[in-house]
PDB file of C-alpha atoms in Angstrom:
ATOM      1  CA  MET A   1       3.729 -28.692  14.742  1.00 47.00           C
ATOM      2  CA  LEU A   2       4.711 -25.427  13.091  1.00 53.00           C
ATOM      3  CA  GLU A   3       3.050 -23.455  15.899  1.00 51.00           C
ATOM      4  CA  ASP A   4       4.800 -25.546  18.587  1.00 53.00           C
ATOM      5  CA  ARG A   5       8.219 -25.021  17.001  1.00 50.00           C
ATOM      6  CA  THR A   6       7.807 -21.292  16.503  1.00 54.00           C
ATOM      7  CA  THR A   7       6.446 -20.766  20.022  1.00 53.00           C
ATOM      8  CA  ALA A   8       9.388 -22.639  21.546  1.00 50.00           C
ATOM      9  CA  ALA A   9      11.908 -20.807  19.380  1.00 54.00           C
ATOM     10  CA  SER A  10      10.208 -17.476  20.073  1.00 55.00           C
ATOM     11  CA  SER A  11      10.727 -17.837  23.818  1.00 57.00           C
ATOM     12  CA  ALA A  12      14.455 -18.374  23.228  1.00 64.00           C
ATOM     13  CA  THR A  13      14.879 -15.454  20.844  1.00 73.00           C
ATOM     14  CA  VAL A  14      16.235 -12.117  22.025  1.00 78.00           C
ATOM     15  CA  TRP A  15      13.579  -9.781  20.686  1.00 84.00           C
ATOM     16  CA  PRO A  16      14.839  -6.492  19.182  1.00 86.00           C
ATOM     17  CA  ALA A  17      13.598  -3.544  21.248  1.00 81.00           C
ATOM     18  CA  ALA A  18      12.932  -1.544  18.074  1.00 84.00           C
ATOM     19  CA  TYR A  19      10.341  -4.026  16.802  1.00 94.00           C
ATOM     20  CA  PRO A  20       6.659  -2.989  16.941  1.00 95.00           C
ATOM     21  CA  GLN A  21       4.485  -3.985  19.900  1.00 94.00           C
ATOM     22  CA  GLY A  22       1.573  -5.288  17.851  1.00 97.00           C
ATOM     23  CA  TYR A  23       0.390  -6.084  14.340  1.00 98.00           C
ATOM     24  CA  ALA A  24      -2.875  -6.139  12.396  1.00 98.00           C
ATOM     25  CA  VAL A  25      -2.684  -8.704   9.590  1.00 98.00           C
ATOM     26  CA  VAL A  26      -5.170  -7.517   6.994  1.00 98.00           C
ATOM     27  CA  ASP A  27      -6.728  -8.763   3.794  1.00 97.00           C
ATOM     28  CA  VAL A  28      -9.372  -6.963   1.748  1.00 97.00           C
ATOM     29  CA  GLU A  29     -11.235  -8.263  -1.271  1.00 96.00           C
ATOM     30  CA  THR A  30     -12.308  -5.616  -3.754  1.00 96.00           C
ATOM     31  CA  THR A  31     -14.437  -4.947  -6.819  1.00 94.00           C
ATOM     32  CA  GLY A  32     -11.252  -4.522  -8.850  1.00 91.00           C
ATOM     33  CA  LEU A  33      -7.763  -3.060  -8.805  1.00 85.00           C
ATOM     34  CA  ALA A  34      -8.334   0.548  -9.877  1.00 83.00           C
ATOM     35  CA  ARG A  35      -8.340   3.615  -7.638  1.00 82.00           C
ATOM     36  CA  ASP A  36     -12.139   3.958  -7.880  1.00 86.00           C
ATOM     37  CA  ASP A  37     -12.838   0.326  -6.903  1.00 92.00           C
ATOM     38  CA  ARG A  38     -14.335  -0.571  -3.533  1.00 95.00           C
ATOM     39  CA  ILE A  39     -13.799  -2.998  -0.661  1.00 97.00           C
ATOM     40  CA  ILE A  40     -16.344  -5.837  -0.489  1.00 97.00           C
ATOM     41  CA  SER A  41     -14.914  -7.824   2.422  1.00 98.00           C
ATOM     42  CA  ALA A  42     -12.257  -7.286   5.067  1.00 98.00           C
ATOM     43  CA  ALA A  43     -10.531  -9.405   7.681  1.00 98.00           C
ATOM     44  CA  VAL A  44      -8.099  -8.558  10.475  1.00 98.00           C
ATOM     45  CA  TYR A  45      -6.004 -10.880  12.634  1.00 98.00           C
ATOM     46  CA  ARG A  46      -4.563  -9.003  15.605  1.00 98.00           C
ATOM     47  CA  LEU A  47      -1.139 -10.268  16.708  1.00 98.00           C
ATOM     48  CA  ASP A  48       1.020  -9.385  19.683  1.00 97.00           C
ATOM     49  CA  ALA A  49       4.647  -8.245  19.495  1.00 96.00           C
ATOM     50  CA  ARG A  50       5.883 -11.802  18.904  1.00 95.00           C
ATOM     51  CA  GLY A  51       3.308 -12.640  16.241  1.00 97.00           C
ATOM     52  CA  GLU A  52       0.948 -14.665  18.426  1.00 97.00           C
ATOM     53  CA  VAL A  53      -2.743 -14.393  17.484  1.00 97.00           C
ATOM     54  CA  GLU A  54      -4.913 -12.383  19.876  1.00 98.00           C
ATOM     55  CA  ASP A  55      -8.197 -12.403  17.954  1.00 97.00           C
ATOM     56  CA  HIS A  56      -9.685 -12.084  14.486  1.00 98.00           C
ATOM     57  CA  TRP A  57     -12.554 -10.259  12.774  1.00 98.00           C
ATOM     58  CA  TYR A  58     -14.294 -10.472   9.398  1.00 98.00           C
ATOM     59  CA  THR A  59     -17.053  -8.573   7.632  1.00 98.00           C
ATOM     60  CA  LEU A  60     -18.716  -8.298   4.262  1.00 98.00           C
ATOM     61  CA  VAL A  61     -19.070  -4.760   2.894  1.00 98.00           C
ATOM     62  CA  ASP A  62     -21.710  -3.388   0.537  1.00 97.00           C
ATOM     63  CA  PRO A  63     -19.634  -1.706  -2.223  1.00 96.00           C
ATOM     64  CA  GLU A  64     -22.673   0.230  -3.505  1.00 94.00           C
ATOM     65  CA  ARG A  65     -21.816  -0.986  -6.995  1.00 92.00           C
ATOM     66  CA  ALA A  66     -21.339  -4.240  -8.944  1.00 94.00           C
ATOM     67  CA  PRO A  67     -19.125  -6.744  -7.086  1.00 94.00           C
ATOM     68  CA  GLY A  68     -16.590  -7.091  -9.883  1.00 93.00           C
ATOM     69  CA  PRO A  69     -14.753 -10.398 -10.549  1.00 93.00           C
ATOM     70  CA  VAL A  70     -17.103 -12.823  -8.779  1.00 93.00           C
ATOM     71  CA  TRP A  71     -15.230 -15.763 -10.335  1.00 91.00           C
ATOM     72  CA  ILE A  72     -12.266 -14.786  -8.132  1.00 92.00           C
ATOM     73  CA  HIS A  73     -13.698 -13.717  -4.771  1.00 94.00           C
ATOM     74  CA  GLY A  74     -17.064 -15.516  -4.998  1.00 94.00           C
ATOM     75  CA  LEU A  75     -19.056 -12.586  -3.590  1.00 96.00           C
ATOM     76  CA  THR A  76     -22.165 -12.016  -5.689  1.00 95.00           C
ATOM     77  CA  SER A  77     -24.625  -9.144  -5.404  1.00 94.00           C
ATOM     78  CA  GLU A  78     -27.004 -11.563  -3.655  1.00 95.00           C
ATOM     79  CA  VAL A  79     -24.376 -12.487  -1.056  1.00 95.00           C
ATOM     80  CA  LEU A  80     -23.604  -8.817  -0.430  1.00 96.00           C
ATOM     81  CA  ARG A  81     -27.236  -7.740  -0.199  1.00 95.00           C
ATOM     82  CA  GLY A  82     -27.876  -6.399   3.293  1.00 96.00           C
ATOM     83  CA  ALA A  83     -24.174  -6.137   4.164  1.00 97.00           C
ATOM     84  CA  PRO A  84     -23.087  -2.976   5.989  1.00 98.00           C
ATOM     85  CA  ARG A  85     -21.607  -0.115   3.999  1.00 98.00           C
ATOM     86  CA  PHE A  86     -18.052   0.913   4.776  1.00 98.00           C
ATOM     87  CA  PRO A  87     -19.032   3.898   6.978  1.00 97.00           C
ATOM     88  CA  ASP A  88     -21.027   1.430   9.104  1.00 98.00           C
ATOM     89  CA  ILE A  89     -17.966  -0.718   9.835  1.00 98.00           C
ATOM     90  CA  ALA A  90     -15.331   2.045   9.820  1.00 98.00           C
ATOM     91  CA  GLU A  91     -15.250   2.422  13.612  1.00 97.00           C
ATOM     92  CA  GLU A  92     -14.890  -1.312  14.305  1.00 98.00           C
ATOM     93  CA  PHE A  93     -12.271  -1.657  11.569  1.00 98.00           C
ATOM     94  CA  ALA A  94     -10.351   1.289  13.019  1.00 98.00           C
ATOM     95  CA  ALA A  95     -10.407  -0.264  16.493  1.00 97.00           C
ATOM     96  CA  ARG A  96      -8.762  -3.370  15.042  1.00 97.00           C
ATOM     97  CA  LEU A  97      -6.024  -1.329  13.381  1.00 97.00           C
ATOM     98  CA  ASP A  98      -5.386   1.264  16.066  1.00 97.00           C
ATOM     99  CA  GLY A  99      -1.855   1.332  17.446  1.00 95.00           C
ATOM    100  CA  ARG A 100      -0.652  -1.559  15.288  1.00 97.00           C
ATOM    101  CA  VAL A 101       1.457  -2.051  12.203  1.00 98.00           C
ATOM    102  CA  LEU A 102      -0.707  -3.034   9.235  1.00 98.00           C
ATOM    103  CA  VAL A 103       0.652  -6.258   7.725  1.00 98.00           C
ATOM    104  CA  ALA A 104      -0.477  -7.405   4.283  1.00 97.00           C
ATOM    105  CA  HIS A 105       0.753  -9.238   1.208  1.00 96.00           C
ATOM    106  CA  ASN A 106       1.609  -6.355  -1.126  1.00 91.00           C
ATOM    107  CA  ALA A 107       0.631  -3.957   1.641  1.00 94.00           C
ATOM    108  CA  VAL A 108       0.550  -0.863  -0.546  1.00 90.00           C
ATOM    109  CA  PHE A 109      -2.551  -2.228  -2.308  1.00 92.00           C
ATOM    110  CA  ASP A 110      -4.511  -3.011   0.853  1.00 95.00           C
ATOM    111  CA  TRP A 111      -3.443   0.251   2.492  1.00 95.00           C
ATOM    112  CA  GLN A 112      -4.447   2.412  -0.484  1.00 92.00           C
ATOM    113  CA  MET A 113      -7.855   0.726  -0.707  1.00 95.00           C
ATOM    114  CA  ILE A 114      -8.400   1.219   3.040  1.00 96.00           C
ATOM    115  CA  ALA A 115      -7.187   4.836   2.954  1.00 95.00           C
ATOM    116  CA  ARG A 116      -9.599   5.685   0.139  1.00 94.00           C
ATOM    117  CA  GLU A 117     -12.551   4.063   1.885  1.00 96.00           C
ATOM    118  CA  TYR A 118     -11.844   6.112   5.009  1.00 96.00           C
ATOM    119  CA  ALA A 119     -11.480   9.253   2.896  1.00 94.00           C
ATOM    120  CA  ARG A 120     -14.905   8.581   1.342  1.00 94.00           C
ATOM    121  CA  ALA A 121     -16.304   8.198   4.858  1.00 94.00           C
ATOM    122  CA  LYS A 122     -14.629  11.512   5.821  1.00 94.00           C
ATOM    123  CA  ARG A 123     -12.454   9.775   8.387  1.00 94.00           C
ATOM    124  CA  GLU A 124      -8.838   8.694   8.747  1.00 93.00           C
ATOM    125  CA  ALA A 125      -7.618   5.149   9.280  1.00 94.00           C
ATOM    126  CA  PRO A 126      -5.488   4.985  12.468  1.00 95.00           C
ATOM    127  CA  VAL A 127      -2.554   3.388  10.655  1.00 95.00           C
ATOM    128  CA  ARG A 128       0.888   4.947  10.833  1.00 94.00           C
ATOM    129  CA  GLN A 129       3.071   2.104   9.556  1.00 95.00           C
ATOM    130  CA  ARG A 130       2.703  -0.879   7.265  1.00 96.00           C
ATOM    131  CA  LEU A 131       4.765  -3.982   6.614  1.00 96.00           C
ATOM    132  CA  CYS A 132       4.639  -5.886   3.344  1.00 95.00           C
ATOM    133  CA  THR A 133       5.235  -9.627   3.676  1.00 96.00           C
ATOM    134  CA  ILE A 134       6.625  -9.700   0.131  1.00 94.00           C
ATOM    135  CA  ALA A 135       9.310  -7.219   1.192  1.00 93.00           C
ATOM    136  CA  LEU A 136       9.929  -9.201   4.391  1.00 96.00           C
ATOM    137  CA  SER A 137      10.373 -12.474   2.495  1.00 95.00           C
ATOM    138  CA  LYS A 138      12.924 -10.735   0.259  1.00 93.00           C
ATOM    139  CA  ALA A 139      14.749  -9.334   3.299  1.00 94.00           C
ATOM    140  CA  LEU A 140      14.905 -12.872   4.717  1.00 96.00           C
ATOM    141  CA  SER A 141      16.053 -14.296   1.342  1.00 96.00           C
ATOM    142  CA  LEU A 142      13.373 -16.980   1.500  1.00 96.00           C
ATOM    143  CA  PRO A 143      13.748 -19.491  -1.366  1.00 96.00           C
ATOM    144  CA  LEU A 144      10.328 -18.845  -2.924  1.00 94.00           C
ATOM    145  CA  PRO A 145       9.549 -19.583  -6.603  1.00 94.00           C
ATOM    146  CA  ASN A 146       7.474 -16.377  -6.773  1.00 92.00           C
ATOM    147  CA  HIS A 147       5.865 -13.810  -4.483  1.00 90.00           C
ATOM    148  CA  LYS A 148       2.344 -15.239  -4.367  1.00 93.00           C
ATOM    149  CA  LEU A 149       0.723 -15.795  -0.984  1.00 95.00           C
ATOM    150  CA  GLU A 150       0.332 -19.485  -1.761  1.00 94.00           C
ATOM    151  CA  SER A 151       4.113 -19.824  -2.191  1.00 95.00           C
ATOM    152  CA  LEU A 152       4.805 -18.108   1.133  1.00 96.00           C
ATOM    153  CA  ALA A 153       2.213 -20.330   2.795  1.00 96.00           C
ATOM    154  CA  ALA A 154       3.677 -23.512   1.290  1.00 96.00           C
ATOM    155  CA  HIS A 155       7.162 -22.555   2.454  1.00 97.00           C
ATOM    156  CA  PHE A 156       5.971 -22.479   6.080  1.00 97.00           C
ATOM    157  CA  GLY A 157       3.607 -25.443   5.770  1.00 97.00           C
ATOM    158  CA  VAL A 158       0.452 -23.348   6.098  1.00 97.00           C
ATOM    159  CA  VAL A 159      -2.600 -24.833   4.369  1.00 95.00           C
ATOM    160  CA  GLN A 160      -4.838 -22.534   2.349  1.00 92.00           C
ATOM    161  CA  GLN A 161      -8.514 -23.468   2.481  1.00 92.00           C
ATOM    162  CA  ARG A 162     -10.238 -20.689   0.499  1.00 90.00           C
ATOM    163  CA  ALA A 163      -7.935 -18.537  -1.618  1.00 89.00           C
ATOM    164  CA  HIS A 164      -9.246 -14.990  -2.170  1.00 91.00           C
ATOM    165  CA  HIS A 165     -11.547 -15.227   0.837  1.00 94.00           C
ATOM    166  CA  ALA A 166     -10.472 -12.344   3.088  1.00 97.00           C
ATOM    167  CA  LEU A 167     -10.729 -14.278   6.366  1.00 97.00           C
ATOM    168  CA  ASP A 168      -8.788 -17.305   5.148  1.00 97.00           C
ATOM    169  CA  ASP A 169      -6.175 -15.204   3.361  1.00 97.00           C
ATOM    170  CA  ALA A 170      -5.657 -13.176   6.549  1.00 98.00           C
ATOM    171  CA  ARG A 171      -5.365 -16.393   8.594  1.00 98.00           C
ATOM    172  CA  VAL A 172      -2.837 -17.866   6.176  1.00 97.00           C
ATOM    173  CA  LEU A 173      -0.815 -14.667   6.204  1.00 98.00           C
ATOM    174  CA  ALA A 174      -0.897 -14.447  10.008  1.00 98.00           C
ATOM    175  CA  GLU A 175       0.390 -18.024  10.282  1.00 98.00           C
ATOM    176  CA  ALA A 176       3.141 -17.365   7.737  1.00 98.00           C
ATOM    177  CA  PHE A 177       4.044 -14.013   9.293  1.00 98.00           C
ATOM    178  CA  ARG A 178       4.756 -15.460  12.728  1.00 97.00           C
ATOM    179  CA  PRO A 179       7.750 -17.620  11.641  1.00 97.00           C
ATOM    180  CA  SER A 180       8.882 -14.820   9.318  1.00 97.00           C
ATOM    181  CA  LEU A 181       8.909 -12.413  12.259  1.00 97.00           C
ATOM    182  CA  LEU A 182      10.766 -14.961  14.373  1.00 96.00           C
ATOM    183  CA  ALA A 183      13.387 -15.469  11.661  1.00 96.00           C
ATOM    184  CA  ALA A 184      13.839 -11.708  11.335  1.00 96.00           C
ATOM    185  CA  ALA A 185      14.272 -11.294  15.101  1.00 95.00           C
ATOM    186  CA  ALA A 186      16.702 -14.209  15.345  1.00 94.00           C
ATOM    187  CA  GLY A 187      18.775 -12.848  12.471  1.00 93.00           C
ATOM    188  CA  GLY A 188      18.645  -9.222  13.545  1.00 92.00           C
ATOM    189  CA  VAL A 189      16.900  -8.286  10.287  1.00 94.00           C
ATOM    190  CA  ARG A 190      15.479  -4.768  10.113  1.00 93.00           C
ATOM    191  CA  LEU A 191      11.753  -4.972   9.423  1.00 95.00           C
ATOM    192  CA  PRO A 192      10.701  -3.247   6.158  1.00 92.00           C
ATOM    193  CA  LEU A 193       8.353  -0.741   7.802  1.00 93.00           C
ATOM    194  CA  HIS A 194       6.874   2.084   5.749  1.00 92.00           C
ATOM    195  CA  GLU A 195       5.042   5.191   6.854  1.00 90.00           C
ATOM    196  CA  CYS A 196       1.327   5.390   6.060  1.00 93.00           C
ATOM    197  CA  ARG A 197      -0.197   8.796   5.371  1.00 90.00           C
ATOM    198  CA  PRO A 198      -3.998   8.968   5.478  1.00 90.00           C
ATOM    199  CA  LEU A 199      -5.525  10.806   2.548  1.00 91.00           C
ATOM    200  CA  THR A 200      -6.536  14.381   3.325  1.00 89.00           C
ATOM    201  CA  GLU A 201      -7.365  15.253  -0.270  1.00 88.00           C
ATOM    202  CA  TRP A 202      -8.615  12.883  -2.911  1.00 83.00           C
ATOM    203  CA  THR A 203     -11.088  12.494  -5.761  1.00 81.00           C
ATOM    204  CA  ASP A 204     -13.559   9.724  -6.524  1.00 74.00           C
ATOM    205  CA  ARG A 205     -13.516  10.278 -10.260  1.00 65.00           C
ATOM    206  CA  PRO A 206     -12.695   7.091 -12.196  1.00 60.00           C
ATOM    207  CA  ALA A 207      -9.143   6.774 -13.436  1.00 48.00           C
ATOM    208  CA  PRO A 208      -8.686   6.076 -17.149  1.00 46.00           C
ATOM    209  CA  ARG A 209      -8.301   2.347 -17.764  1.00 43.00           C
ATOM    210  CA  ILE A 210      -6.098   1.234 -20.604  1.00 36.00           C
ATOM    211  CA  GLY A 211      -6.427  -2.427 -21.578  1.00 38.00           C
ATOM    212  CA  GLN A 212      -7.027  -5.163 -19.012  1.00 40.00           C
ATOM    213  CA  GLN A 213      -6.489  -4.691 -15.296  1.00 40.00           C
ATOM    214  CA  ALA A 214      -3.494  -7.004 -15.189  1.00 38.00           C
ATOM    215  CA  GLY A 215      -2.690  -9.068 -12.171  1.00 40.00           C
ATOM    216  CA  TYR A 216      -6.001  -9.844 -10.480  1.00 41.00           C
ATOM    217  CA  GLY A 217      -5.730 -13.540 -11.240  1.00 37.00           C
ATOM    218  CA  GLY A 218      -2.636 -13.775  -9.025  1.00 37.00           C
ATOM    219  CA  HIS A 219      -2.547 -12.428  -5.510  1.00 38.00           C
ATOM    220  CA  ARG A 220      -1.909  -8.688  -5.515  1.00 40.00           C
ATOM    221  CA  GLN A 221       0.745  -7.590  -7.943  1.00 38.00           C
ATOM    222  CA  SER A 222       2.641  -4.377  -7.306  1.00 36.00           C
ATOM    223  CA  SER A 223       1.569  -2.819 -10.627  1.00 35.00           C
ATOM    224  CA  TRP A 224      -2.072  -2.579  -9.620  1.00 39.00           C
ATOM    225  CA  ARG A 225      -2.501   1.113 -10.480  1.00 43.00           C
ATOM    226  CA  PRO A 226      -3.956   1.575 -13.977  1.00 48.00           C
ATOM    227  CA  SER A 227      -1.702   3.562 -16.286  1.00 50.00           C
ATOM    228  CA  ARG A 228      -2.698   7.129 -17.091  1.00 58.00           C
ATOM    229  CA  LYS A 229      -1.718   8.806 -20.324  1.00 68.00           C
ATOM    230  CA  ARG A 230      -1.006  12.522 -20.083  1.00 75.00           C
ATOM    231  CA  PRO A 231       0.018  14.766 -22.961  1.00 83.00           C
ATOM    232  CA  ALA A 232       3.776  14.926 -23.374  1.00 88.00           C
ATOM    233  CA  CYS A 233       5.427  17.808 -21.556  1.00 92.00           C
ATOM    234  CA  PRO A 234       5.987  20.534 -24.190  1.00 92.00           C
ATOM    235  CA  TYR A 235       9.053  22.016 -22.487  1.00 95.00           C
ATOM    236  CA  PRO A 236      12.689  20.819 -22.601  1.00 95.00           C
ATOM    237  CA  ASN A 237      14.248  19.576 -19.375  1.00 96.00           C
ATOM    238  CA  PRO A 238      16.261  22.481 -17.901  1.00 95.00           C
ATOM    239  CA  GLY A 239      18.170  20.192 -15.536  1.00 96.00           C
ATOM    240  CA  ARG A 240      18.072  19.510 -11.825  1.00 96.00           C
ATOM    241  CA  TYR A 241      16.281  21.463  -9.165  1.00 97.00           C
ATOM    242  CA  GLU A 242      18.608  23.527  -6.957  1.00 95.00           C
ATOM    243  CA  GLU A 243      17.736  24.118  -3.313  1.00 93.00           C
ATOM    244  CA  GLY A 244      16.521  27.655  -2.654  1.00 92.00           C
ATOM    245  CA  LYS A 245      15.590  28.234  -6.284  1.00 94.00           C
ATOM    246  CA  ARG A 246      12.294  27.842  -8.149  1.00 95.00           C
ATOM    247  CA  LEU A 247      11.116  24.853 -10.102  1.00 96.00           C
ATOM    248  CA  LYS A 248      11.177  25.462 -13.837  1.00 96.00           C
ATOM    249  CA  GLN A 249       8.790  24.224 -16.474  1.00 96.00           C
ATOM    250  CA  GLY A 250      10.099  21.082 -18.144  1.00 96.00           C
ATOM    251  CA  MET A 251      11.770  19.684 -15.025  1.00 97.00           C
ATOM    252  CA  ARG A 252      11.318  15.926 -14.572  1.00 97.00           C
ATOM    253  CA  VAL A 253       9.629  15.118 -11.246  1.00 97.00           C
ATOM    254  CA  ALA A 254       9.184  11.636  -9.757  1.00 96.00           C
ATOM    255  CA  PHE A 255       7.149  10.600  -6.708  1.00 95.00           C
ATOM    256  CA  SER A 256       7.736   7.806  -4.189  1.00 93.00           C
ATOM    257  CA  GLY A 257       5.696   6.559  -1.238  1.00 91.00           C
ATOM    258  CA  ASP A 258       2.486   7.744   0.395  1.00 91.00           C
ATOM    259  CA  THR A 259       1.230  11.293   0.018  1.00 92.00           C
ATOM    260  CA  SER A 260      -1.542  13.099   1.893  1.00 92.00           C
ATOM    261  CA  VAL A 261      -2.878  14.446  -1.397  1.00 92.00           C
ATOM    262  CA  GLU A 262      -3.778  11.481  -3.563  1.00 91.00           C
ATOM    263  CA  ARG A 263      -0.973  10.721  -5.995  1.00 89.00           C
ATOM    264  CA  ASP A 264      -3.058  11.246  -9.141  1.00 89.00           C
ATOM    265  CA  LEU A 265      -4.087  14.731  -7.981  1.00 91.00           C
ATOM    266  CA  LEU A 266      -0.509  15.642  -7.098  1.00 93.00           C
ATOM    267  CA  GLU A 267       0.750  14.404 -10.459  1.00 92.00           C
ATOM    268  CA  ASP A 268      -2.024  16.313 -12.271  1.00 92.00           C
ATOM    269  CA  ARG A 269      -1.018  19.536 -10.515  1.00 93.00           C
ATOM    270  CA  ALA A 270       2.609  19.015 -11.424  1.00 95.00           C
ATOM    271  CA  ALA A 271       1.699  18.426 -15.078  1.00 94.00           C
ATOM    272  CA  GLU A 272      -0.596  21.473 -15.123  1.00 93.00           C
ATOM    273  CA  ALA A 273       2.312  23.576 -13.833  1.00 95.00           C
ATOM    274  CA  GLY A 274       4.389  22.497 -16.841  1.00 95.00           C
ATOM    275  CA  LEU A 275       6.485  19.821 -15.161  1.00 96.00           C
ATOM    276  CA  HIS A 276       7.275  16.419 -16.665  1.00 96.00           C
ATOM    277  CA  VAL A 277       5.840  13.682 -14.404  1.00 96.00           C
ATOM    278  CA  ALA A 278       8.220  10.728 -14.563  1.00 94.00           C
ATOM    279  CA  THR A 279       7.147   7.205 -13.591  1.00 92.00           C
ATOM    280  CA  SER A 280      10.745   6.117 -12.961  1.00 94.00           C
ATOM    281  CA  LEU A 281      13.939   7.749 -11.770  1.00 95.00           C
ATOM    282  CA  SER A 282      17.021   8.263 -13.919  1.00 95.00           C
ATOM    283  CA  ARG A 283      20.028  10.559 -14.124  1.00 95.00           C
ATOM    284  CA  LEU A 284      17.780  13.030 -15.984  1.00 95.00           C
ATOM    285  CA  THR A 285      15.286  13.330 -13.107  1.00 97.00           C
ATOM    286  CA  SER A 286      15.246  16.865 -11.732  1.00 97.00           C
ATOM    287  CA  LEU A 287      13.604  16.139  -8.375  1.00 96.00           C
ATOM    288  CA  LEU A 288      12.210  13.280  -6.266  1.00 97.00           C
ATOM    289  CA  VAL A 289       9.240  13.969  -4.002  1.00 96.00           C
ATOM    290  CA  THR A 290       8.921  11.630  -1.007  1.00 95.00           C
ATOM    291  CA  ASN A 291       7.795  11.877   2.591  1.00 93.00           C
ATOM    292  CA  ASP A 292      10.016   8.957   3.575  1.00 88.00           C
ATOM    293  CA  PRO A 293      13.584   9.478   2.295  1.00 88.00           C
ATOM    294  CA  ASP A 294      14.808   6.511   4.362  1.00 84.00           C
ATOM    295  CA  SER A 295      12.279   4.037   2.942  1.00 80.00           C
ATOM    296  CA  GLY A 296      14.715   2.174   0.715  1.00 81.00           C
ATOM    297  CA  THR A 297      12.386   2.112  -2.298  1.00 86.00           C
ATOM    298  CA  SER A 298      14.026   1.746  -5.700  1.00 91.00           C
ATOM    299  CA  LYS A 299      13.445   5.439  -6.493  1.00 94.00           C
ATOM    300  CA  VAL A 300      14.955   6.578  -3.185  1.00 94.00           C
ATOM    301  CA  VAL A 301      17.958   4.299  -3.685  1.00 93.00           C
ATOM    302  CA  LYS A 302      18.504   5.578  -7.239  1.00 95.00           C
ATOM    303  CA  ALA A 303      18.122   9.185  -6.074  1.00 95.00           C
ATOM    304  CA  ARG A 304      21.006   8.613  -3.653  1.00 94.00           C
ATOM    305  CA  GLN A 305      23.107   6.960  -6.359  1.00 95.00           C
ATOM    306  CA  PHE A 306      22.499   9.752  -8.872  1.00 96.00           C
ATOM    307  CA  GLY A 307      22.572  12.636  -6.384  1.00 96.00           C
ATOM    308  CA  THR A 308      19.007  13.593  -7.323  1.00 97.00           C
ATOM    309  CA  PRO A 309      17.560  16.348  -5.085  1.00 96.00           C
ATOM    310  CA  VAL A 310      14.802  15.181  -2.709  1.00 96.00           C
ATOM    311  CA  VAL A 311      11.991  17.213  -1.096  1.00 95.00           C
ATOM    312  CA  ASP A 312       8.915  16.244   0.887  1.00 94.00           C
ATOM    313  CA  GLU A 313       5.292  16.764  -0.138  1.00 94.00           C
ATOM    314  CA  ALA A 314       4.839  20.005   1.821  1.00 92.00           C
ATOM    315  CA  ALA A 315       7.930  21.622   0.296  1.00 94.00           C
ATOM    316  CA  PHE A 316       6.873  20.480  -3.167  1.00 95.00           C
ATOM    317  CA  GLY A 317       3.445  22.053  -2.662  1.00 93.00           C
ATOM    318  CA  GLN A 318       5.106  25.384  -1.926  1.00 93.00           C
ATOM    319  CA  LEU A 319       7.379  25.069  -4.951  1.00 95.00           C
ATOM    320  CA  LEU A 320       4.376  24.323  -7.184  1.00 94.00           C
ATOM    321  CA  ALA A 321       2.866  27.686  -6.293  1.00 92.00           C
ATOM    322  CA  ASP A 322       5.644  29.527  -8.137  1.00 94.00           C
ATOM    323  CA  VAL A 323       7.031  27.572 -11.087  1.00 95.00           C
ATOM    324  CA  GLU A 324       9.379  29.518 -13.374  1.00 95.00           C
ATOM    325  CA  PRO A 325       8.307  29.641 -17.026  1.00 94.00           C
ATOM    326  CA  ALA A 326      10.380  27.761 -19.578  1.00 93.00           C
ATOM    327  CA  ASP A 327      12.911  29.731 -21.629  1.00 87.00           C
ATOM    328  CA  GLY A 328      11.784  31.243 -24.891  1.00 67.00           C
TER     329      GLY A 328
END
């Protein structure tokens, strides 16, 4: 009945011309949540411009390591034995993504995992934009008790059959996305689209893990990146960056959004140059680095409120090459 109602309503809706022409609803299951973890299964539902399903695809992936939390995803080493490695499925996966907006529940997680797998395979995923269904549900002011996939599914009457199975999670999300897309179109809501930048420089070294990897028991929390402890910056904050001048040791630098150089590497270089890498943005922040100043992320919004200078990744790379020493 849900499909009948949304199809009928869709035909009566004036569709915004600025909306994308196709979507790839994606779910990946992984060996864990850290930056060195691997994809072990992937599913894609391709949808047309109005959210109608065109086809779907699913594959297991040999992670070339232990499968991680089997009690969650159910994929043991025995089940994965003989599965293709990521480079073996990269072309087919890319064909499913090509020319479409990647849609996922907490899309930054799925996108980062996909981007790293393509970087390992010395390729680039053909994804230029992503849409997070958590962000979309917030934009629509849906009355959800929390941001879990199961809550979004229940709101639209979609039945989950196998939670944390990539194919079923992708199906559930595709079915919940269609009425969400319809509601956005009917209400003239701007879709929360974000630019995706494939990784051109990255490292496969393990990131330090401090404590438990929080959040895997629920579906994809936004704080999936493990915290990294760097030595405190030894220099006082000299204030804000001024356009046309050099960065100075001690300046507080924050980052927002996708970068072509993996974030950890970029942050390491900033710290090595004597800058203070800030995880949040405040009135004391000297500079925000982002490739998408119109993204509407909390850091971008605060930068506007505080008048914090903003530069893109390329400009920041040039500034890093000539950082002024701290006074004294």
